[in-house]
mmCIF file of C-alpha atoms and ligand atoms in Angstrom:
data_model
loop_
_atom_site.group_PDB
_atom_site.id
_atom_site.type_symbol
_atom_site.label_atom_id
_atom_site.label_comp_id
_atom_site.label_asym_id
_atom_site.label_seq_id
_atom_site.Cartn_x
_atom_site.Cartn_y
_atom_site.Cartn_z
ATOM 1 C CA UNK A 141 166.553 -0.780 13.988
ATOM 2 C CA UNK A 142 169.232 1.582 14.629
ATOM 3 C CA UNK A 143 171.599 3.089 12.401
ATOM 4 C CA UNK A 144 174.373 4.013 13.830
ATOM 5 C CA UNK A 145 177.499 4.502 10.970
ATOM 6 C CA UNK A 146 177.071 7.595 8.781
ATOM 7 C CA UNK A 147 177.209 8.107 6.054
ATOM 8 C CA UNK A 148 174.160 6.235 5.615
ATOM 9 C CA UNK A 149 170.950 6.710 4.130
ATOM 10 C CA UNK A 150 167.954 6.314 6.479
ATOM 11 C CA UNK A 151 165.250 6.444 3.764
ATOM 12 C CA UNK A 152 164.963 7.280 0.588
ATOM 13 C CA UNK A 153 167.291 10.557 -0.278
ATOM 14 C CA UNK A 154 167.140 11.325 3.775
ATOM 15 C CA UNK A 155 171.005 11.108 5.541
ATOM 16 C CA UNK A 156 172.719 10.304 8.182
ATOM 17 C CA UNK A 157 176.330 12.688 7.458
ATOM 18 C CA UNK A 158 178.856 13.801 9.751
ATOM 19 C CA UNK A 159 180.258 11.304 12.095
ATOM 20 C CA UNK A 160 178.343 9.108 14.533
ATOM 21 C CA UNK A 161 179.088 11.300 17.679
ATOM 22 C CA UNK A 162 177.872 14.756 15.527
ATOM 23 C CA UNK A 163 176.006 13.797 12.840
ATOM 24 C CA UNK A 164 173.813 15.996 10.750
ATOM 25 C CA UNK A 165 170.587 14.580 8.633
ATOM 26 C CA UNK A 166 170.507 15.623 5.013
ATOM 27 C CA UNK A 167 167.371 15.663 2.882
ATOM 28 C CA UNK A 168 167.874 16.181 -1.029
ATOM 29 C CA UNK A 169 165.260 17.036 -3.535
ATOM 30 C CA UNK A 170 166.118 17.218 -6.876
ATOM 31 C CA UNK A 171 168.864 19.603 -7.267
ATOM 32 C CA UNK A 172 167.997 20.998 -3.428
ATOM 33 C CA UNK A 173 169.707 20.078 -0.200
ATOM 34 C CA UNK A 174 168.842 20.775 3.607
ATOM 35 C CA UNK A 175 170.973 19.902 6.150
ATOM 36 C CA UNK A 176 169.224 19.343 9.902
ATOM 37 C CA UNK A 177 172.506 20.172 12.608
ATOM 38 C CA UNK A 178 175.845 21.716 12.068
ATOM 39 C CA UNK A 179 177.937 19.316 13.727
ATOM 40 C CA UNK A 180 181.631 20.540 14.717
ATOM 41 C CA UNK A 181 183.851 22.904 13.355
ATOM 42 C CA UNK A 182 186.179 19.621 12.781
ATOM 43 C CA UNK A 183 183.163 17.495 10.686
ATOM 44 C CA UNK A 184 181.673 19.920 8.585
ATOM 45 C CA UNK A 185 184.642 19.018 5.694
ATOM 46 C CA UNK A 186 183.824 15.680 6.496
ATOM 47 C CA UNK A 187 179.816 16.391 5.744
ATOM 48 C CA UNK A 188 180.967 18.458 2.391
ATOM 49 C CA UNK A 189 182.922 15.446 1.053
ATOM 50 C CA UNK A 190 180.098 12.864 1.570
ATOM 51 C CA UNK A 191 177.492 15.010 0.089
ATOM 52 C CA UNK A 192 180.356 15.513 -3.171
ATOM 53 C CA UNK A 193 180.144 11.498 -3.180
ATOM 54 C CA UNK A 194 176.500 11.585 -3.159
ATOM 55 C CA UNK A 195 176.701 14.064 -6.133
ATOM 56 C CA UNK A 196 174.937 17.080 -3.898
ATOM 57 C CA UNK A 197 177.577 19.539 -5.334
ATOM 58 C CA UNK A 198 177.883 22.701 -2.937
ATOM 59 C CA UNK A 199 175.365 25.297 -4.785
ATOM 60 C CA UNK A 200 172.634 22.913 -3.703
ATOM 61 C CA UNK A 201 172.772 23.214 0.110
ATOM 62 C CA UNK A 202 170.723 25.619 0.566
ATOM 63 C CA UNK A 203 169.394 25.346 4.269
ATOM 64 C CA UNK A 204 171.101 24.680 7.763
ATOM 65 C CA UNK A 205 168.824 24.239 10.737
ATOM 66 C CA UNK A 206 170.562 24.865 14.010
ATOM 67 C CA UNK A 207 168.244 22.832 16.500
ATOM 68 C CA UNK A 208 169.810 24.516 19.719
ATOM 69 C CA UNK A 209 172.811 27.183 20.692
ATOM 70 C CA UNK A 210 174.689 23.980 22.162
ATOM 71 C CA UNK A 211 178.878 23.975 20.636
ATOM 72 C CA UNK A 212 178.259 20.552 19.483
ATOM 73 C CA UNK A 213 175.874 21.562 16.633
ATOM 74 C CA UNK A 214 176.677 25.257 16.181
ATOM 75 C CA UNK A 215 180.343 25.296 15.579
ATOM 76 C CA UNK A 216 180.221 23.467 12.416
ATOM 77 C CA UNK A 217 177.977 26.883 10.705
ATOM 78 C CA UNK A 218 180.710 29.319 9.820
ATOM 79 C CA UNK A 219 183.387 26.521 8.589
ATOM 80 C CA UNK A 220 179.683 24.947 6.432
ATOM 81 C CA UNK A 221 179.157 28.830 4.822
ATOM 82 C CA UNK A 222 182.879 28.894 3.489
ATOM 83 C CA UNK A 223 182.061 25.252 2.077
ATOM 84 C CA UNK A 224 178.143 26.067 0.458
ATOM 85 C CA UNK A 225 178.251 30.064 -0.746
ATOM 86 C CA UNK A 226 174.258 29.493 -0.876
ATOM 87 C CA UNK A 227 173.985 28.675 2.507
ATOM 88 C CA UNK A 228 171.438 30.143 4.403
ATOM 89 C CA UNK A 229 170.998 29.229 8.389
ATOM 90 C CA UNK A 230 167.907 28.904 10.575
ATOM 91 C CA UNK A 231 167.829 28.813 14.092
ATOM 92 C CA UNK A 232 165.083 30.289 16.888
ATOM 93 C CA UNK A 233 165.232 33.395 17.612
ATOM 94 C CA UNK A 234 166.537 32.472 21.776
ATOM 95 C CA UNK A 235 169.384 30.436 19.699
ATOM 96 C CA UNK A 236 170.264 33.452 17.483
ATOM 97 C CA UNK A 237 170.475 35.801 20.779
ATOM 98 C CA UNK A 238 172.738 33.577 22.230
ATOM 99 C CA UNK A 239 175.214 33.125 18.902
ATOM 100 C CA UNK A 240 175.535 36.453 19.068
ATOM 101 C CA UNK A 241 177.123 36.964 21.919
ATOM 102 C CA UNK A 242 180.790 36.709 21.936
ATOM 103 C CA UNK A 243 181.526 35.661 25.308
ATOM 104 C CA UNK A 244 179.218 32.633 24.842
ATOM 105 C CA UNK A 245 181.257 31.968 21.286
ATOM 106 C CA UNK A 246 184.377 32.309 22.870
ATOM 107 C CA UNK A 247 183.190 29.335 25.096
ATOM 108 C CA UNK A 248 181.962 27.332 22.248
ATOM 109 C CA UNK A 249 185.427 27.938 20.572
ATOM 110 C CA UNK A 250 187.077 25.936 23.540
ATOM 111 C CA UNK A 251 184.504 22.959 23.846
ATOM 112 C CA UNK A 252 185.022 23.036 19.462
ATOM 113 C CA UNK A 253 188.597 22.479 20.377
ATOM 114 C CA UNK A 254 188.017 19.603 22.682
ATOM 115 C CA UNK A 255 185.821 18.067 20.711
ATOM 116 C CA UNK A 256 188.122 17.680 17.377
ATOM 117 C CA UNK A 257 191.122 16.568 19.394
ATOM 118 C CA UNK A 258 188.883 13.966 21.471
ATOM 119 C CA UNK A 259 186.587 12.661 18.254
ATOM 120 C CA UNK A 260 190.673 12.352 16.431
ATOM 121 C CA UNK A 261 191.560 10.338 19.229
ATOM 122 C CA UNK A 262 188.793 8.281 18.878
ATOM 123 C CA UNK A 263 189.357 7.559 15.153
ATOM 124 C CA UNK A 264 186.695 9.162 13.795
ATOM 125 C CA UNK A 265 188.381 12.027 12.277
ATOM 126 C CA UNK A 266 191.401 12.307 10.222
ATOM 127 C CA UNK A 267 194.729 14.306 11.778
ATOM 128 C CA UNK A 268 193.894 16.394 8.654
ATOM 129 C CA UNK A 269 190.336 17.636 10.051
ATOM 130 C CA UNK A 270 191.221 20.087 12.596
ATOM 131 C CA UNK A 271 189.104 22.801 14.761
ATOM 132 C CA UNK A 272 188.665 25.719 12.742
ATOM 133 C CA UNK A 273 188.007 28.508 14.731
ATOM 134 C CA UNK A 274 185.415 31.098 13.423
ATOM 135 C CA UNK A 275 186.701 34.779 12.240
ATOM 136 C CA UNK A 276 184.984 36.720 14.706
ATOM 137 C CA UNK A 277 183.446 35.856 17.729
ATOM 138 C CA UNK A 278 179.686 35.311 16.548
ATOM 139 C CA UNK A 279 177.685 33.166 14.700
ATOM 140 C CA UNK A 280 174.931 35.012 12.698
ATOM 141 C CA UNK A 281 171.555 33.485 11.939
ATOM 142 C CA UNK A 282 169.949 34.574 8.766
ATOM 143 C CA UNK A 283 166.291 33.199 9.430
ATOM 144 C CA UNK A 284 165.164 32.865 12.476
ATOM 145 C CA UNK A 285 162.071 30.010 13.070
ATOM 146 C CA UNK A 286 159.379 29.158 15.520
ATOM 147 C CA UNK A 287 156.809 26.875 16.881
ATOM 148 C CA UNK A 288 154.191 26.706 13.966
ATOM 149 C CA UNK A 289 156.644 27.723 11.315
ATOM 150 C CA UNK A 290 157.847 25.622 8.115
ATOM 151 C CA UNK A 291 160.914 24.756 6.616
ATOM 152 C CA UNK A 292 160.639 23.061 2.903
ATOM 153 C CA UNK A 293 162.774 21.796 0.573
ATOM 154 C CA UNK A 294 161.543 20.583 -2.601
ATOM 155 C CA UNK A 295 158.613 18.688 -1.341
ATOM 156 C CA UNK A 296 159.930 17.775 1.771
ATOM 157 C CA UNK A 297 158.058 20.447 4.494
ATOM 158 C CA UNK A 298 158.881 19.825 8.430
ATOM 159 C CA UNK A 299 157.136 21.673 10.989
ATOM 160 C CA UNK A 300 158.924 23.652 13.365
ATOM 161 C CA UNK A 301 157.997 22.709 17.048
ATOM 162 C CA UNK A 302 159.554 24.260 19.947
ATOM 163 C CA UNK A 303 161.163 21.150 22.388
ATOM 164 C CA UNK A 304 162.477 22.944 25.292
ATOM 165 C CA UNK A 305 163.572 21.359 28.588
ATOM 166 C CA UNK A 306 167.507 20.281 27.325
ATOM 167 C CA UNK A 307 167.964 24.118 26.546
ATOM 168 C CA UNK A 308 165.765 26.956 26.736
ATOM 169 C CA UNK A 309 165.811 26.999 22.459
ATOM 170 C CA UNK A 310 165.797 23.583 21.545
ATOM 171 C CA UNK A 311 163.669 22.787 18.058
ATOM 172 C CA UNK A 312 162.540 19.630 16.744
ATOM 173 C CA UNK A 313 161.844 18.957 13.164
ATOM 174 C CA UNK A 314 158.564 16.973 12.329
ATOM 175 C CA UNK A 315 158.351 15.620 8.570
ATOM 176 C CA UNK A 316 154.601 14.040 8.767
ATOM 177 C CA UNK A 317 153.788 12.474 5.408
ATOM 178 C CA UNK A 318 157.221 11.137 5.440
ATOM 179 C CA UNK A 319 157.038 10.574 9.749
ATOM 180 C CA UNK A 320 160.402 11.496 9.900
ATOM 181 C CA UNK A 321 161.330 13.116 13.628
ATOM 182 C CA UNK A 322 164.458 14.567 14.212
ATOM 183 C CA UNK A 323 164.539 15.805 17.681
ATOM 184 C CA UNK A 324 168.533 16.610 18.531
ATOM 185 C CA UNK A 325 169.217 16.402 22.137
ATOM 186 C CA UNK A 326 165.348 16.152 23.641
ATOM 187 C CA UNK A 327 165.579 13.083 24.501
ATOM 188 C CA UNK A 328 168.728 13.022 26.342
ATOM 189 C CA UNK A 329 171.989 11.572 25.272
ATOM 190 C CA UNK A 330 171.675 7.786 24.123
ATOM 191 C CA UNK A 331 174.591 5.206 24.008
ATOM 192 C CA UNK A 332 174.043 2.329 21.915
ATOM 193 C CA UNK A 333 176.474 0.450 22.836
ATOM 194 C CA UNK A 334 175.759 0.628 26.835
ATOM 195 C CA UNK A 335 171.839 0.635 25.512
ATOM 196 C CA UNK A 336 171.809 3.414 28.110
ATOM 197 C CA UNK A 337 170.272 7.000 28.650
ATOM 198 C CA UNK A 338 172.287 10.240 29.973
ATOM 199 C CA UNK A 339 169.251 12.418 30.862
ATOM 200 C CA UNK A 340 170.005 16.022 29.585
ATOM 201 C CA UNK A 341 166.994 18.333 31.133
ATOM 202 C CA UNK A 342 169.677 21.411 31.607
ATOM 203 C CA UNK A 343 167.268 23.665 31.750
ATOM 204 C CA UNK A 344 164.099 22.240 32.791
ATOM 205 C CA UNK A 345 163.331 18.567 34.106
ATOM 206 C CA UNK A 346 159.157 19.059 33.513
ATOM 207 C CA UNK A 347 160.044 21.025 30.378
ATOM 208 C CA UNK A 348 162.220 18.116 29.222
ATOM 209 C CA UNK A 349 159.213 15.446 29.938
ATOM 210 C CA UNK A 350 156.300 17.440 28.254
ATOM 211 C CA UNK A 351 158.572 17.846 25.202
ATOM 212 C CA UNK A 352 159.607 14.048 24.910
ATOM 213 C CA UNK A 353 155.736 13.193 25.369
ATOM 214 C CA UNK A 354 154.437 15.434 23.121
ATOM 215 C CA UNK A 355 157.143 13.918 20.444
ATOM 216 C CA UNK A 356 156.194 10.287 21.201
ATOM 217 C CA UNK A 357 152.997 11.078 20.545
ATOM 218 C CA UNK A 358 153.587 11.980 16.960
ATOM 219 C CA UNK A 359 154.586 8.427 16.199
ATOM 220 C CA UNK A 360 157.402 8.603 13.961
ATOM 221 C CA UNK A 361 158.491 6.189 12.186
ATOM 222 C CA UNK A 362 162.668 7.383 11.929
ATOM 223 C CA UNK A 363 163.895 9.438 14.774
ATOM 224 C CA UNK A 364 166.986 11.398 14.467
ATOM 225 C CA UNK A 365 168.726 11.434 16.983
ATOM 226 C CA UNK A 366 171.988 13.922 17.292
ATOM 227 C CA UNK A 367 174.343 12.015 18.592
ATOM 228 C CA UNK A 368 175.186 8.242 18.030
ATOM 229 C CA UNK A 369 172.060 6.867 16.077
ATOM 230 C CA UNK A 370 168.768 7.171 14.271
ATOM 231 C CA UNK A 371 166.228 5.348 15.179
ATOM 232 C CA UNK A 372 163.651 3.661 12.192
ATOM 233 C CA UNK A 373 160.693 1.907 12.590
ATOM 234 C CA UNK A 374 157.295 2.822 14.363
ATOM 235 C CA UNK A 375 157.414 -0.147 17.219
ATOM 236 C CA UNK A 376 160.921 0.929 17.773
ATOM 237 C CA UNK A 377 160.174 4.495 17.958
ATOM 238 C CA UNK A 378 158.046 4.021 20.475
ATOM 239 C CA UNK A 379 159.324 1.752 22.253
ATOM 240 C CA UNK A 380 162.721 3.979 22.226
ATOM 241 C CA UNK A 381 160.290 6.925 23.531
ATOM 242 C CA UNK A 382 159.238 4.864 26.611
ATOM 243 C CA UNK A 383 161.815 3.516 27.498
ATOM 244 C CA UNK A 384 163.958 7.336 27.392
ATOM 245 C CA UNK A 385 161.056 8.539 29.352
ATOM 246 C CA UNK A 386 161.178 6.015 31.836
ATOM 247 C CA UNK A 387 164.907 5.792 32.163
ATOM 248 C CA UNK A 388 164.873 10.084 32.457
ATOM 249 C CA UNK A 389 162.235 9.773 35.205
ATOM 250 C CA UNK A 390 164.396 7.397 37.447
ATOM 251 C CA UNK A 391 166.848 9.653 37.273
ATOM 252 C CA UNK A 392 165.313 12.459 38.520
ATOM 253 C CA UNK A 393 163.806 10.062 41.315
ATOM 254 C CA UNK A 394 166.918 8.829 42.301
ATOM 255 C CA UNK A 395 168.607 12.732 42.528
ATOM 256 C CA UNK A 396 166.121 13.678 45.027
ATOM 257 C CA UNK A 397 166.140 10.209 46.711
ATOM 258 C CA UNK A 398 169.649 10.797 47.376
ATOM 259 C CA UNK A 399 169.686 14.071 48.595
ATOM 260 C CA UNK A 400 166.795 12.956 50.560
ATOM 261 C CA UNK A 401 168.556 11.028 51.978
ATOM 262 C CA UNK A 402 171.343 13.330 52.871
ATOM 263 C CA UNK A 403 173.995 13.269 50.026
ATOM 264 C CA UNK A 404 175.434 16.857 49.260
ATOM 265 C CA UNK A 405 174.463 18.255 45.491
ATOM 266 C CA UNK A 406 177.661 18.454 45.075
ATOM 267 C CA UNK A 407 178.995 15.030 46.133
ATOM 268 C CA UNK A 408 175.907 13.409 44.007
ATOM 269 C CA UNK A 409 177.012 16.060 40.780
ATOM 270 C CA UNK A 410 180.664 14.270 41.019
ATOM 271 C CA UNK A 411 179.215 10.680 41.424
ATOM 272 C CA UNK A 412 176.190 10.884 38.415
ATOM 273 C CA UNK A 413 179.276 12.675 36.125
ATOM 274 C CA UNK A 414 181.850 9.759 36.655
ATOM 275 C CA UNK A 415 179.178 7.538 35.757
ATOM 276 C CA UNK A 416 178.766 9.032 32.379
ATOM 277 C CA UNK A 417 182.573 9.524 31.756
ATOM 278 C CA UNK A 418 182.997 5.760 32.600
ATOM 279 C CA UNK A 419 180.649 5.393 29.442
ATOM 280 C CA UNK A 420 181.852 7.812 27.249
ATOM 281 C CA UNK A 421 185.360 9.720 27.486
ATOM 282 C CA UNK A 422 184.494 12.473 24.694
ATOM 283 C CA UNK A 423 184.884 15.240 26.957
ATOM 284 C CA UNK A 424 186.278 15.555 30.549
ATOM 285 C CA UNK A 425 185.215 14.448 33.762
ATOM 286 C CA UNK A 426 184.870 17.663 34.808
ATOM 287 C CA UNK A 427 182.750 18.724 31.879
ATOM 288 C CA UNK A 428 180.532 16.027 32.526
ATOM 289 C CA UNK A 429 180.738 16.357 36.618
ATOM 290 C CA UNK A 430 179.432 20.358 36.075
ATOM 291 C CA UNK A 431 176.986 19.237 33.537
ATOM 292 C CA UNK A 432 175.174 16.665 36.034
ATOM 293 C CA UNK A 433 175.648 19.296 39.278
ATOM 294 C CA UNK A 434 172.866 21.187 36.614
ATOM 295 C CA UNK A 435 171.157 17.791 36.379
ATOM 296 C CA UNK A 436 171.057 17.712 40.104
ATOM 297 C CA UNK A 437 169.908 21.788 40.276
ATOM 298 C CA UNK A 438 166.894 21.095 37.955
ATOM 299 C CA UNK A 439 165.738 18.163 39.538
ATOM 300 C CA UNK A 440 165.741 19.849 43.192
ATOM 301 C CA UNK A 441 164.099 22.798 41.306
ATOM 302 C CA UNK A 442 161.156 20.474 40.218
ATOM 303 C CA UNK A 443 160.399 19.318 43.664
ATOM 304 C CA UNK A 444 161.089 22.980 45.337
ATOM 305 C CA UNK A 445 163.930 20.929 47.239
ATOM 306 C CA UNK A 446 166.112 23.711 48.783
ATOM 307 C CA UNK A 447 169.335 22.542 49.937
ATOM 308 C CA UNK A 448 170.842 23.004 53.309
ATOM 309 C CA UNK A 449 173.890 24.976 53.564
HETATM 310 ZN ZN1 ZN B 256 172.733 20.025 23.457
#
């Protein structure tokens, strides 16, 4: 089953928040809240009024996990401290480096722009929830986390495992008496509605496949997903795990088929991006065009493919 209109609750006091494009998961124990994700700059008032309607009143959010130094679920942290004063954020410690830099922010500030205007377009934000850009040009981290480290909340306790392969610092969050997964971005970006797979190994395609087997082979029973759905149910789990596997490794095979066969990077980059942005207009062409021309670099990478000038 997938579940695919937050807010929604997935299981018992485990949430779906934020919108459907960003969401964030919530877990609340007691009088404790974590929050998995940080959404956009734009949602985080969104996330603050459905946790008010849930009766989580802002002392209790005690915990934000960033699960990678991507804008899409970094930019909602500094509007998320304003809204919970007991806020305290966890990230790894590659993430952290990279919030810290304000060029990188700067960047993020832009792509947090786009974002709000594109997710108001699509009618899942209010005019009144605009991009709120941060103070100052860095995003601190106040814990930072790591492969064999925990994160509890009330009796909740995830283990920290280190995904990479979609970014260098990607995290995945494994709950195993409660075999909840939430594994942002590590298996690539899913569209429900097109039932189809945008592969996202930026930064390494064997990376990328080790992490998505070693996380099938936990067998969940809810994946979170962080963008448009979670995932619940052990057959579907896995059989959403195969099939993201299988649709990632045709795409690498048809990359290096095609320049194989004599298509330019660059020509293939502009073809695999309009693809996506026939699917999905949430960002530009060109966002999505330079995004695949790293798609393209990492699968020629893989196969020691060097291209001919
Ligand atoms: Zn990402």
């Amino acid at each position: 089953m997938l579940i695919k209109s937050p807010p929604a609750e997935i299981t018992r006091d485990f949430w779906m928040l934020g919108t459907a494009e960003y969401p964030v998961f919530g877990y609340r124990d007691a009088d404790e809240c974590v929050l998995f994700e940080a959404s956009v700059s734009a949602v985080a008032p969104v996330i603050a009024r459905q946790l008010a309607a849930l009766g989580v009143g802002p002392e209790a959010v005690q915990q934000v996990i960033v699960t990678h130094a991507h804008p899409d679920h970094v930019m909602g942290v500094p509007v998320l401290r304003k809204l919970f004063p007991r806020l305290t954020v966890l990230a790894s410690p590659v993430a952290a480096k990279t919030l810290g830099v304000e060029k990188a922010v700067a960047f993020f500030c832009k792509v947090d722009q786009a974002l709000a205007a594109a997710l108001q377009t699509a009618g899942s934000l209010s005019g009144a929830d605009q991009a709120q850009p941060p103070a100052e040009m860095r995003i601190g981290i106040d814990r930072t986390i790591q492969e064999g480290d925990t994160v509890t909340a009330g009796e909740a306790s995830f283990a920290v495992l280190e995904t990479p392969g979609h970014s260098e610092c990607s995290l995945s969050f494994h709950e195993p008496r409660r075999g909840w997964l939430i594994v942002s971005d590590a298996t690539g970006y899913y569209l429900p509605e097109h039932d189809w797979w945008w592969p996202n190994y930026f930064a390494s395609y064997g990376a990328n496949l080790d992490s998505m087997r070693r996380l099938a082979e936990l067998g969940a029973e809810v994946l979170c997903l962080s963008h448009n759905a979670v995932v619940s149910g052990a057959e579907h789990v896995a059989a959403y795990f195969a099939r993201a596997l299988s649709a990632t490794e045709s795409y690498h095979h048809r990359i290096v088929a095609e320049v194989r066969g004599g298509k330019s990077s660059r020509a293939l980059a502009e073809e695999l991006g309009a693809e996506v942005y026939a699917k999905t207009q949430l960002l530009g062409l060109d966002f999505f065009q330079k995004n695949c021309a790293l798609l393209v670099k990492q699968s020629l990478q893989h196969e020691g493919i060097t291209e001919q000038a």
